[in-house]
Coordinates of C-alpha atoms and ligand atoms in Angstrom, one line a residue:
S24 CA 6.3 -23.1 14.6
K25 CA 5.1 -21.2 11.5
P26 CA 5.7 -22.9 8.1
Q27 CA 7.9 -19.9 7.1
D28 CA 10.2 -20.5 10.0
Q29 CA 11.0 -23.9 8.6
Y30 CA 11.6 -22.8 5.1
E31 CA 14.7 -20.8 5.6
P32 CA 17.2 -23.4 6.8
S33 CA 16.1 -25.9 4.1
L34 CA 16.1 -23.3 1.4
T35 CA 19.7 -22.3 2.2
T36 CA 20.8 -25.9 2.7
L37 CA 19.4 -26.9 -0.7
A38 CA 21.1 -24.0 -2.4
Q39 CA 24.5 -25.4 -1.6
E40 CA 24.9 -28.6 -3.6
S41 CA 28.2 -29.7 -2.1
I42 CA 27.0 -30.4 1.4
P43 CA 25.1 -33.6 2.4
V44 CA 21.5 -34.1 1.8
P45 CA 19.6 -32.1 4.4
G46 CA 18.6 -33.7 7.6
S47 CA 20.5 -37.0 7.5
P48 CA 21.1 -37.7 11.2
E49 CA 23.2 -40.5 12.4
G50 CA 21.7 -43.9 11.7
V51 CA 19.5 -42.7 8.9
P52 CA 20.5 -43.9 5.5
T53 CA 21.8 -41.1 3.3
L54 CA 20.5 -40.6 -0.3
T55 CA 22.5 -39.4 -3.2
Q56 CA 21.4 -36.1 -4.6
A57 CA 19.8 -37.9 -7.6
E58 CA 17.9 -40.2 -5.4
Y59 CA 16.8 -37.3 -3.2
D60 CA 15.6 -35.4 -6.2
D61 CA 13.6 -38.4 -7.4
A62 CA 12.0 -38.8 -4.0
N63 CA 11.2 -35.1 -3.8
K64 CA 9.5 -35.3 -7.1
I65 CA 7.4 -38.3 -6.1
Y66 CA 6.6 -36.7 -2.8
F67 CA 5.3 -33.5 -4.2
E68 CA 3.4 -35.2 -7.0
R69 CA 1.8 -38.0 -5.0
C70 CA 2.0 -37.2 -1.3
A71 CA 2.0 -33.5 -0.6
G72 CA -1.7 -32.9 -1.4
C73 CA -2.6 -35.0 1.6
H74 CA 0.4 -34.9 3.9
G75 CA 1.2 -31.2 3.3
V76 CA 4.1 -29.6 1.5
L77 CA 6.1 -29.5 4.7
R78 CA 4.8 -32.9 5.9
N79 CA 2.9 -31.3 8.7
G80 CA -0.2 -33.3 7.9
A81 CA -3.5 -32.2 6.6
T82 CA -5.9 -34.8 5.3
G83 CA -3.2 -37.4 5.7
K84 CA -1.0 -37.9 8.8
A85 CA 1.9 -35.7 9.7
L86 CA 5.2 -37.2 8.4
T87 CA 7.7 -35.0 10.2
P88 CA 11.0 -36.9 11.1
D89 CA 10.3 -37.0 14.8
L90 CA 7.3 -39.2 14.0
T91 CA 8.7 -41.1 11.0
R92 CA 11.9 -42.1 12.8
E93 CA 9.7 -43.4 15.7
L94 CA 7.7 -45.5 13.2
G95 CA 10.8 -46.7 11.5
F96 CA 11.7 -47.9 8.0
D97 CA 9.8 -51.2 8.0
Y98 CA 6.6 -49.7 9.1
L99 CA 6.8 -46.9 6.5
H100 CA 7.7 -49.3 3.8
S101 CA 4.7 -51.6 4.4
F102 CA 2.4 -48.6 4.9
I103 CA 3.4 -47.2 1.5
T104 CA 3.1 -50.7 -0.1
Y105 CA -0.3 -51.7 1.3
G106 CA -2.0 -48.4 2.2
S107 CA -4.6 -48.2 4.9
P108 CA -8.4 -48.3 5.2
A109 CA -8.2 -44.7 6.5
G110 CA -7.4 -43.5 3.0
M111 CA -3.7 -44.1 2.3
P112 CA -3.5 -45.5 -1.2
N113 CA -1.7 -48.9 -1.7
W114 CA 1.1 -47.4 -3.8
G115 CA 3.1 -50.6 -3.9
T116 CA 0.5 -53.3 -4.5
S117 CA -1.3 -51.1 -7.0
G118 CA 1.8 -50.9 -9.1
D119 CA 1.9 -47.1 -9.0
L120 CA 5.3 -47.2 -7.3
T121 CA 8.0 -49.8 -7.9
E122 CA 9.6 -51.7 -5.1
E123 CA 12.7 -49.5 -5.4
Q124 CA 10.5 -46.4 -5.3
V125 CA 8.7 -47.6 -2.1
T126 CA 12.1 -48.2 -0.5
L127 CA 13.3 -44.8 -1.6
M128 CA 10.2 -43.1 -0.2
A129 CA 10.5 -44.9 3.1
N130 CA 14.1 -43.7 3.5
Y131 CA 13.2 -40.2 2.3
L132 CA 10.5 -39.9 5.0
L133 CA 13.2 -40.4 7.6
L134 CA 15.0 -37.3 6.5
D135 CA 14.0 -33.7 7.2
P136 CA 11.3 -32.3 4.9
A137 CA 12.7 -30.5 1.9
S138 CA 11.6 -27.1 0.8
P139 CA 8.8 -27.6 -1.6
P140 CA 9.5 -27.1 -5.3
E141 CA 8.2 -24.3 -7.5
W142 CA 5.4 -24.8 -10.0
G143 CA 5.6 -22.5 -12.9
M144 CA 4.4 -22.5 -16.5
P145 CA 6.2 -25.7 -17.6
E146 CA 4.7 -27.7 -14.8
M147 CA 1.2 -26.2 -15.4
R148 CA 1.4 -26.9 -19.1
N149 CA 2.5 -30.5 -18.4
T150 CA -0.5 -31.2 -16.3
W151 CA -2.9 -29.2 -18.5
E152 CA -5.3 -31.4 -20.6
V153 CA -8.2 -30.5 -22.7
L154 CA -10.3 -33.7 -22.8
V155 CA -13.0 -32.2 -25.0
P156 CA -12.0 -29.2 -27.1
P157 CA -14.5 -26.3 -27.3
E158 CA -15.3 -27.0 -30.9
E159 CA -16.4 -30.6 -30.0
R160 CA -18.7 -29.5 -27.2
P161 CA -22.4 -29.0 -27.6
T162 CA -23.8 -25.6 -28.6
E163 CA -26.8 -26.1 -26.4
K164 CA -27.8 -28.1 -23.4
M165 CA -28.1 -31.7 -24.5
N166 CA -29.4 -33.3 -21.3
D167 CA -32.8 -33.1 -19.5
W168 CA -31.2 -32.1 -16.2
D169 CA -32.5 -29.0 -14.5
I170 CA -28.9 -27.7 -14.2
E171 CA -29.9 -24.4 -12.5
N172 CA -31.2 -26.3 -9.5
L173 CA -28.3 -28.8 -9.5
F174 CA -26.1 -29.0 -6.4
S175 CA -22.4 -29.8 -6.7
V176 CA -21.5 -31.5 -3.4
T177 CA -17.9 -31.9 -2.2
L178 CA -17.2 -35.5 -1.2
R179 CA -14.1 -34.4 0.7
D180 CA -12.2 -37.6 1.5
A181 CA -13.3 -39.4 -1.6
G182 CA -11.8 -36.7 -3.9
Q183 CA -15.1 -36.5 -5.7
I184 CA -18.1 -34.3 -6.2
A185 CA -21.7 -35.5 -6.4
L186 CA -24.1 -33.8 -8.7
I187 CA -27.5 -33.9 -7.0
D188 CA -30.8 -32.8 -8.5
G189 CA -32.4 -30.1 -6.4
A190 CA -35.9 -31.3 -6.8
S191 CA -35.7 -35.1 -6.7
Y192 CA -32.6 -35.3 -4.5
E193 CA -31.3 -37.9 -7.0
I194 CA -27.6 -38.3 -7.3
K195 CA -27.2 -37.8 -11.0
K196 CA -23.5 -38.4 -11.2
V197 CA -20.3 -38.8 -9.0
I198 CA -17.2 -37.4 -10.6
D199 CA -13.6 -38.0 -9.6
T200 CA -11.8 -34.7 -9.0
G201 CA -8.8 -33.4 -7.1
Y202 CA -7.6 -34.7 -3.8
A203 CA -9.7 -33.6 -0.7
V204 CA -11.6 -31.4 -3.1
H205 CA -12.5 -28.0 -1.6
I206 CA -14.9 -25.8 -3.4
S207 CA -17.0 -25.5 -6.6
R208 CA -17.7 -22.3 -8.5
L209 CA -19.7 -21.6 -11.7
S210 CA -18.9 -19.8 -14.9
A211 CA -20.9 -16.6 -15.4
S212 CA -23.2 -18.5 -18.0
G213 CA -23.8 -21.3 -15.5
R214 CA -22.5 -23.8 -18.0
Y215 CA -19.1 -24.7 -16.6
L216 CA -18.6 -26.0 -13.1
L217 CA -15.1 -25.5 -11.8
V218 CA -13.9 -27.6 -8.9
I219 CA -10.6 -27.3 -7.1
G220 CA -8.9 -29.8 -4.8
R221 CA -6.4 -29.3 -2.0
D222 CA -3.8 -30.8 -4.4
A223 CA -4.4 -27.7 -6.6
K224 CA -6.1 -29.7 -9.4
V225 CA -8.7 -27.7 -11.2
D226 CA -11.4 -29.6 -13.1
M227 CA -13.9 -28.0 -15.5
I228 CA -17.2 -29.8 -16.0
D229 CA -19.5 -29.0 -18.9
L230 CA -23.0 -29.1 -17.7
W231 CA -24.4 -28.9 -21.2
M232 CA -23.1 -32.3 -22.3
E233 CA -25.5 -35.2 -22.5
D234 CA -23.5 -36.7 -19.8
P235 CA -21.8 -33.8 -17.9
S236 CA -18.1 -34.6 -17.7
I237 CA -14.7 -33.0 -17.2
V238 CA -13.7 -31.2 -20.4
A239 CA -10.4 -29.6 -19.1
T240 CA -8.1 -30.1 -16.2
I241 CA -4.9 -28.6 -14.8
K242 CA -2.8 -28.7 -11.7
I243 CA -1.9 -25.2 -10.7
G244 CA 0.5 -26.0 -7.8
M245 CA 0.9 -28.3 -4.9
E246 CA -1.8 -26.9 -2.6
A247 CA -4.7 -24.7 -3.3
R248 CA -8.2 -23.6 -2.1
S249 CA -9.8 -21.2 -4.5
V250 CA -11.1 -20.9 -8.0
E251 CA -13.4 -18.3 -9.7
T252 CA -14.4 -17.1 -13.1
S253 CA -14.8 -13.7 -14.8
K254 CA -18.3 -12.3 -14.3
M255 CA -18.2 -8.8 -15.6
E256 CA -20.7 -8.1 -18.4
G257 CA -18.9 -8.7 -21.7
W258 CA -16.4 -11.0 -20.1
E259 CA -18.6 -13.9 -19.1
D260 CA -16.9 -17.3 -19.3
K261 CA -13.7 -15.6 -20.7
Y262 CA -11.3 -16.3 -17.9
A263 CA -10.9 -18.6 -14.9
I264 CA -8.5 -17.9 -12.0
A265 CA -7.2 -20.2 -9.3
G266 CA -5.2 -19.3 -6.2
G267 CA -2.4 -21.4 -4.6
Y268 CA -1.3 -22.0 -1.1
W269 CA 1.9 -23.5 -2.5
P270 CA 3.5 -22.1 -4.4
P271 CA 2.1 -18.7 -3.3
Q272 CA 0.7 -17.5 -6.6
Y273 CA -2.4 -17.3 -8.7
V274 CA -2.9 -18.1 -12.3
I275 CA -5.3 -16.7 -14.8
M276 CA -6.5 -19.3 -17.3
D277 CA -8.6 -19.4 -20.5
G278 CA -12.2 -19.8 -19.5
A279 CA -13.0 -22.4 -22.1
T280 CA -9.9 -24.6 -21.9
L281 CA -8.1 -23.7 -18.7
E282 CA -5.0 -23.0 -20.7
P283 CA -2.7 -21.2 -18.2
L284 CA -2.1 -17.6 -19.4
K285 CA -0.6 -15.6 -16.6
I286 CA 1.0 -16.5 -13.3
V287 CA 1.4 -13.9 -10.6
S288 CA 3.5 -14.5 -7.5
T289 CA 2.1 -13.2 -4.2
R290 CA 5.4 -13.2 -2.4
G291 CA 6.2 -9.8 -1.0
N292 CA 6.0 -7.6 2.0
I293 CA 3.5 -7.7 4.8
Y294 CA 1.3 -4.6 4.4
D295 CA 2.1 -2.8 7.7
E296 CA 5.5 -4.1 8.9
Q297 CA 6.8 -4.0 5.3
T298 CA 8.9 -7.1 6.0
Y299 CA 9.2 -9.9 3.4
H300 CA 7.0 -13.0 3.6
P301 CA 8.1 -16.1 1.6
E302 CA 4.7 -17.8 1.6
P303 CA 1.7 -15.5 1.4
R304 CA -1.1 -17.9 0.5
V305 CA -4.1 -17.0 -1.7
A306 CA -7.3 -17.4 0.2
A307 CA -10.8 -16.4 -1.3
I308 CA -11.1 -15.1 -4.8
L309 CA -14.2 -13.2 -5.9
S310 CA -15.2 -11.8 -9.2
S311 CA -16.4 -8.2 -9.4
H312 CA -19.7 -7.4 -11.1
Y313 CA -18.8 -3.7 -11.4
R314 CA -15.4 -3.9 -13.1
P315 CA -13.5 -6.5 -15.1
E316 CA -11.5 -7.5 -12.0
F317 CA -10.8 -10.4 -9.7
L318 CA -10.5 -9.7 -6.0
V319 CA -7.7 -11.8 -4.6
N320 CA -7.2 -12.2 -0.8
I321 CA -3.6 -12.6 0.1
K322 CA -3.6 -14.1 3.5
E323 CA -0.3 -13.5 5.3
T324 CA 0.6 -10.1 3.8
G325 CA -2.9 -8.8 4.5
K326 CA -3.4 -7.4 1.0
I327 CA -6.3 -7.6 -1.4
Q328 CA -5.4 -7.3 -5.0
L329 CA -7.9 -6.1 -7.6
V330 CA -6.6 -7.8 -10.8
D331 CA -7.8 -6.1 -14.0
Y332 CA -8.2 -8.9 -16.6
T333 CA -8.8 -6.8 -19.6
D334 CA -5.2 -6.8 -20.7
L335 CA -3.1 -9.7 -19.4
K336 CA 0.1 -8.4 -21.2
N337 CA -0.1 -5.0 -19.4
L338 CA -1.6 -6.3 -16.2
K339 CA -3.0 -3.7 -13.9
I340 CA -3.2 -4.6 -10.2
T341 CA -4.6 -2.4 -7.5
E342 CA -3.1 -3.5 -4.2
I343 CA -5.1 -2.6 -1.1
E344 CA -3.7 -2.6 2.4
A345 CA -6.2 -4.6 4.4
E346 CA -5.5 -6.7 7.4
R347 CA -4.2 -10.2 8.4
F348 CA -5.0 -13.1 7.9
L349 CA -7.4 -12.6 5.0
H350 CA -9.6 -15.7 4.6
D351 CA -13.1 -15.9 3.2
G352 CA -15.9 -13.4 2.4
G353 CA -18.7 -12.4 0.1
L354 CA -20.6 -9.6 -1.5
D355 CA -23.3 -7.5 0.0
S356 CA -26.8 -7.7 -1.4
T357 CA -26.1 -5.0 -4.1
K358 CA -23.0 -6.9 -5.1
R359 CA -21.0 -3.7 -5.0
Y360 CA -19.2 -4.3 -1.7
F361 CA -16.9 -7.2 -0.9
I362 CA -16.8 -8.0 2.8
T363 CA -14.1 -10.3 4.0
A364 CA -12.6 -11.7 7.2
A365 CA -9.2 -10.9 8.5
N366 CA -9.4 -13.7 11.0
A367 CA -6.2 -13.3 13.0
R368 CA -7.2 -9.7 13.8
G369 CA -10.9 -10.3 14.4
K370 CA -11.8 -7.8 11.6
L371 CA -14.0 -7.4 8.6
V372 CA -12.5 -5.6 5.6
V373 CA -14.9 -3.9 3.2
I374 CA -13.9 -3.1 -0.4
D375 CA -15.9 -0.9 -2.8
T376 CA -15.6 -2.9 -6.0
K377 CA -17.1 -0.1 -8.0
E378 CA -14.6 2.5 -7.0
G379 CA -11.8 -0.1 -6.5
K380 CA -10.8 1.0 -3.0
L381 CA -10.8 0.2 0.7
E382 CA -14.1 1.3 2.2
A383 CA -13.7 0.3 5.9
I384 CA -12.0 -2.1 8.4
T385 CA -14.2 -3.0 11.3
D386 CA -13.6 -5.0 14.5
T387 CA -16.3 -7.7 14.8
G388 CA -16.0 -7.9 18.6
G389 CA -15.6 -11.7 18.2
E390 CA -12.7 -14.1 17.8
T391 CA -11.8 -15.4 14.4
P392 CA -14.6 -14.4 12.1
H393 CA -15.4 -17.1 9.5
P394 CA -18.3 -15.9 7.3
G395 CA -18.0 -18.2 4.3
R396 CA -19.7 -15.9 1.8
G397 CA -21.8 -14.4 4.6
A398 CA -25.5 -13.8 4.7
N399 CA -27.4 -10.7 3.6
F400 CA -30.8 -9.7 5.0
E401 CA -32.9 -6.8 6.0
H402 CA -32.8 -6.2 9.8
P403 CA -36.1 -4.7 11.1
D404 CA -34.3 -1.9 12.9
H405 CA -31.0 -1.6 11.1
G406 CA -31.9 -2.2 7.5
P407 CA -29.6 -4.1 5.2
V408 CA -26.9 -6.1 7.0
W409 CA -24.4 -8.9 6.3
A410 CA -23.7 -11.6 8.9
T411 CA -20.7 -13.5 10.0
S412 CA -20.3 -16.1 12.8
H413 CA -17.0 -16.9 14.5
L414 CA -14.7 -19.9 14.9
G415 CA -13.4 -18.8 18.2
D416 CA -16.6 -18.0 20.1
D417 CA -20.4 -18.3 19.9
S418 CA -21.1 -14.8 18.5
V419 CA -22.8 -13.7 15.3
A420 CA -22.0 -10.2 14.2
L421 CA -24.1 -8.1 11.8
I422 CA -22.5 -5.3 9.9
G423 CA -24.5 -2.5 8.3
T424 CA -24.2 -2.5 4.5
D425 CA -26.4 0.4 3.4
P426 CA -24.3 3.6 3.1
E427 CA -27.1 5.4 1.3
G428 CA -30.2 4.5 3.5
H429 CA -28.4 4.0 6.8
P430 CA -25.2 6.1 6.5
D431 CA -24.5 6.3 10.3
Q432 CA -24.5 2.5 10.5
A433 CA -22.7 1.6 7.4
W434 CA -19.7 -0.7 7.9
E435 CA -20.4 -0.6 11.7
I436 CA -21.1 -3.7 13.7
V437 CA -24.8 -3.0 14.6
E438 CA -25.5 -6.2 16.5
S439 CA -23.6 -9.1 18.1
F440 CA -25.4 -12.0 19.7
P441 CA -24.8 -15.6 20.7
A442 CA -25.7 -18.7 18.7
L443 CA -25.1 -22.3 19.6
G444 CA -21.4 -22.2 20.5
G445 CA -17.9 -21.8 19.2
G446 CA -16.6 -23.6 16.2
S447 CA -19.0 -22.0 13.7
L448 CA -18.0 -22.0 10.1
F449 CA -20.9 -20.8 8.0
V450 CA -24.1 -18.6 8.2
K451 CA -26.8 -18.7 5.6
T452 CA -30.1 -17.0 4.5
F453 CA -31.8 -16.2 1.2
P454 CA -33.4 -13.0 -0.2
G455 CA -36.9 -12.9 1.3
S456 CA -36.4 -15.7 3.8
N457 CA -37.2 -15.0 7.5
H458 CA -34.5 -17.3 8.8
L459 CA -30.8 -17.0 9.5
Y460 CA -29.0 -20.3 10.0
V461 CA -25.8 -20.6 12.0
D462 CA -23.8 -23.9 12.2
A463 CA -21.2 -24.9 14.9
T464 CA -19.3 -27.5 12.8
L465 CA -16.1 -27.6 14.9
N466 CA -17.7 -27.5 18.3
P467 CA -16.4 -30.4 20.4
E468 CA -19.9 -31.2 21.8
A469 CA -21.8 -33.7 19.5
D470 CA -25.2 -32.1 20.4
I471 CA -23.9 -28.7 19.2
S472 CA -21.9 -29.8 16.2
G473 CA -24.8 -31.9 15.1
S474 CA -27.3 -29.0 15.3
V475 CA -27.9 -25.7 13.6
A476 CA -29.3 -22.5 15.2
V477 CA -32.2 -20.8 13.4
F478 CA -33.0 -17.1 14.1
K479 CA -36.2 -15.4 13.0
I480 CA -35.3 -12.2 11.2
D481 CA -38.6 -10.4 11.8
E482 CA -38.2 -10.8 15.5
M483 CA -34.8 -9.2 15.7
K484 CA -34.7 -6.0 17.6
A485 CA -32.0 -3.4 18.2
D486 CA -29.8 -4.1 21.2
E487 CA -31.6 -7.3 22.2
D488 CA -30.2 -10.8 21.9
P489 CA -32.6 -12.7 19.6
E490 CA -33.8 -16.1 20.6
F491 CA -33.1 -19.1 18.3
I492 CA -34.5 -22.5 17.6
T493 CA -32.1 -25.4 17.7
L494 CA -32.6 -28.1 15.0
N495 CA -30.7 -31.2 15.9
L496 CA -30.1 -32.4 12.3
A497 CA -27.9 -35.4 13.4
E498 CA -30.9 -36.8 15.3
M499 CA -33.3 -36.0 12.4
A500 CA -31.0 -38.0 10.1
E501 CA -30.9 -40.9 12.5
I502 CA -27.2 -41.3 12.3
T503 CA -26.0 -43.4 15.1
N504 CA -22.3 -43.7 14.7
G505 CA -19.5 -41.2 14.8
Q506 CA -20.0 -37.4 15.3
P507 CA -21.8 -36.1 12.3
R508 CA -21.1 -32.4 12.0
V509 CA -23.5 -30.0 10.4
V510 CA -21.7 -27.9 7.8
Q511 CA -22.6 -25.2 5.4
G512 CA -26.2 -24.5 4.6
E513 CA -27.1 -24.0 0.9
Y514 CA -30.4 -23.1 -0.6
N515 CA -32.1 -24.6 -3.6
K516 CA -32.7 -22.2 -6.6
E517 CA -36.1 -21.1 -5.4
G518 CA -35.0 -20.5 -1.9
T519 CA -37.7 -22.7 -0.4
E520 CA -35.4 -25.4 1.0
I521 CA -32.0 -25.3 2.7
W522 CA -29.6 -28.3 2.5
F523 CA -27.1 -29.1 5.3
S524 CA -24.3 -31.7 5.2
L525 CA -23.9 -34.0 8.1
W526 CA -20.2 -34.6 7.8
N527 CA -19.0 -37.8 9.5
G528 CA -15.9 -39.9 9.4
K529 CA -14.8 -41.5 6.1
D530 CA -16.0 -44.9 7.2
Q531 CA -19.1 -43.7 8.9
E532 CA -22.5 -42.8 7.7
S533 CA -22.9 -39.2 6.5
A534 CA -26.0 -37.5 5.0
I535 CA -27.5 -34.4 3.6
V536 CA -30.5 -33.1 5.4
V537 CA -33.1 -30.9 3.5
I538 CA -35.2 -28.5 5.6
D539 CA -38.3 -26.5 4.5
D540 CA -37.2 -22.9 5.0
K541 CA -40.7 -21.6 5.9
T542 CA -41.8 -24.4 8.3
L543 CA -38.4 -25.7 9.4
D544 CA -39.9 -29.2 8.8
L545 CA -37.7 -32.0 7.6
V546 CA -38.2 -32.5 3.9
K547 CA -35.6 -35.2 3.1
V548 CA -32.6 -37.1 4.4
I549 CA -30.3 -38.0 1.5
K550 CA -28.3 -41.1 2.4
D551 CA -26.3 -43.1 -0.1
E552 CA -23.2 -45.1 0.2
R553 CA -21.5 -42.8 -2.3
L554 CA -22.0 -39.8 0.0
I555 CA -18.6 -40.1 1.7
T556 CA -17.8 -37.1 3.8
P557 CA -20.0 -34.5 2.1
T558 CA -19.1 -30.9 3.1
G559 CA -19.6 -27.9 0.8
K560 CA -22.6 -27.7 -1.4
F561 CA -23.0 -25.3 -4.3
N562 CA -26.3 -24.7 -6.0
V563 CA -25.6 -23.9 -9.6
Y564 CA -27.9 -20.9 -9.9
N565 CA -27.1 -19.3 -6.5
T566 CA -23.3 -19.8 -7.0
Q567 CA -23.4 -18.5 -10.5
N568 CA -25.3 -15.4 -9.5
D569 CA -23.8 -14.8 -6.0
V570 CA -27.1 -15.2 -4.2
Y571 CA -26.5 -15.5 -0.4
Ligands
DHE609 FE1 -12.3 -24.2 3.5 C1 -14.0 -22.0 1.4 C2 -9.5 -22.5 3.1 C3 -10.8 -26.2 5.9 C4 -15.1 -26.2 3.7 N1 -11.8 -22.6 2.5 C5 -12.7 -21.8 1.7 C6 -11.9 -20.7 1.2 C7 -10.7 -20.8 1.7 C8 -10.6 -22.0 2.5 C9 -9.5 -19.9 1.4 C10 -12.5 -19.6 0.3 C11 -12.5 -19.9 -1.1 C12 -13.1 -18.9 -2.0 O1 -14.2 -18.3 -1.7 O2 -12.5 -18.6 -3.1 N2 -10.5 -24.3 4.4 C13 -9.5 -23.5 4.1 C14 -8.3 -23.8 4.9 O3 -7.2 -23.3 4.8 C15 -8.7 -24.7 5.9 C16 -8.9 -23.9 7.2 C17 -7.8 -25.8 6.3 C18 -7.3 -26.8 5.2 O4 -6.5 -27.6 5.4 O5 -7.9 -26.8 4.1 C19 -10.1 -25.1 5.4 N3 -12.9 -25.9 4.6 C20 -12.1 -26.5 5.5 C21 -12.8 -27.7 6.0 O6 -12.3 -28.5 6.9 C22 -14.1 -27.7 5.5 C23 -15.1 -27.4 6.6 C24 -14.6 -29.0 4.9 C25 -13.9 -29.4 3.6 O7 -14.6 -29.7 2.7 O8 -12.7 -29.4 3.6 C26 -14.1 -26.6 4.5 N4 -14.2 -24.1 2.7 C27 -15.2 -25.1 2.9 C28 -16.4 -24.7 2.1 C29 -16.1 -23.5 1.5 C30 -14.7 -23.2 1.9 C31 -17.7 -25.5 2.1 C32 -16.9 -22.7 0.6 C33 -18.0 -21.9 1.3 C34 -18.9 -21.1 0.5 O9 -20.1 -21.0 0.8 O10 -18.5 -20.6 -0.6

């Protein structure tokens, strides 16, 4: 069932204080309202980031009552006390929870999940911390790092990022961040690196410090995926924004301190049915280069908000009817158009960020488009195009992005051709490169998920499926255990090398494989015991300048 189906009974139950705690079936110990409230607080602060706000599981196991009652109180109690090698912290033996609290939580998990609490300004301010105030930060870069060619690498299950030098492949530093950290983005100046975890913790790292470190931190909710900064000329580094999955809202923050300034709820009506949705999650957020605006994808209601940040007190929001479910996307090569996937409907939505309006909605012809930020290149016959691959099938779709030079093909799917297989998450190329790379991360076949397809752009022809070369990166990296999955290519600053993660299990060997973009030769396999579950990689210069 959909999460929203489950909210309604618990929301109404919780509203009536006189009735028993929700979901106490026979044989399950009841809790007093005070105990229940304590447990709720602990759950949402400590557990929800991993096990999900509705206990449906995410990084951690599902903890719905059908499962927990099967496991029983004793099992839960010892699991919470001692943890597990698979990543469950040892809350009891570490002293983070008292014996009474462990008992309380084991009982709590036998009950039906509660509706998750709200997270407003008081909660944000409580978790907001400026570790190094702006006036104590350096006024120029104090280290000898080549920060423009630095990669911020997500170490997913470790809740860390690794900062890796793009030329020497040396791991300069590993920094603890939010739980199951998701993406990194850069401030317009390239100085501040912002990282967001699934637990909605945002960390801001100052790359100018002698020893780049977190200078500000805040938790903007219980679950989140996206963070971005203001990039319009005159507004560089002024604001940051983060979007929540729970609560469904986004928050605009001060760009130097992460002080929360303005919270906007995304609850509202689905664009076409005009029926209320209690939980429209915030997916991708991009920054316009043409207007002082953030583009905010609101997943379930199928709306894109253009949020004008020039006057937070008199906030102007343009709300565009788009499609469902909005997920990820990126800019075209001119940075004027935002192209984003409405994955449930197999569509791409195009926004003109200069005019601030919907430009087109186009069917990709494939199932569940998942472009990441997409890939821009010049097709020999069709001119400028932007590519997406698909999660649900093996197809790559190219959409024409040149309304001036190729008006008859603008925002049309000009080509669709097969790559390695279904389960693709990301496509990548670089301005001037002759290669388009397509992964198949979630494909069940190890040979496929461990490989990447490489297309030669100059050999592409209209109405002809291009051939591709298969690079088996898992073999190149000589990883012998698990099923290392190739995920998300990312170029170095010069665009001469492309890095891929080989994402393996938490206790298995992972790696980053670096390929020469011209020759497709293996340049380097980065292996290190600290590289636990590497996934996303964000080159500072390319991320700062939206080069893809
Ligand atoms: Fe992501 C981007 C949501 C699972 C790696 N992911 C995004 C964005 C969203 C999102 C909304 C766009 C952010 C932006 O641009 O502002 N991701 C989700 C999910 O809801 C989902 C499907 C399930 C979940 O429980 O989180 C999910 N994502 C994953 C993974 O399992 C991946 C492969 C590995 C990981 O690290 O968790 C993963 N997501 C990424 C990466 C990006 C991303 C690497 C950024 C791509 C880029 O090039 O910008």
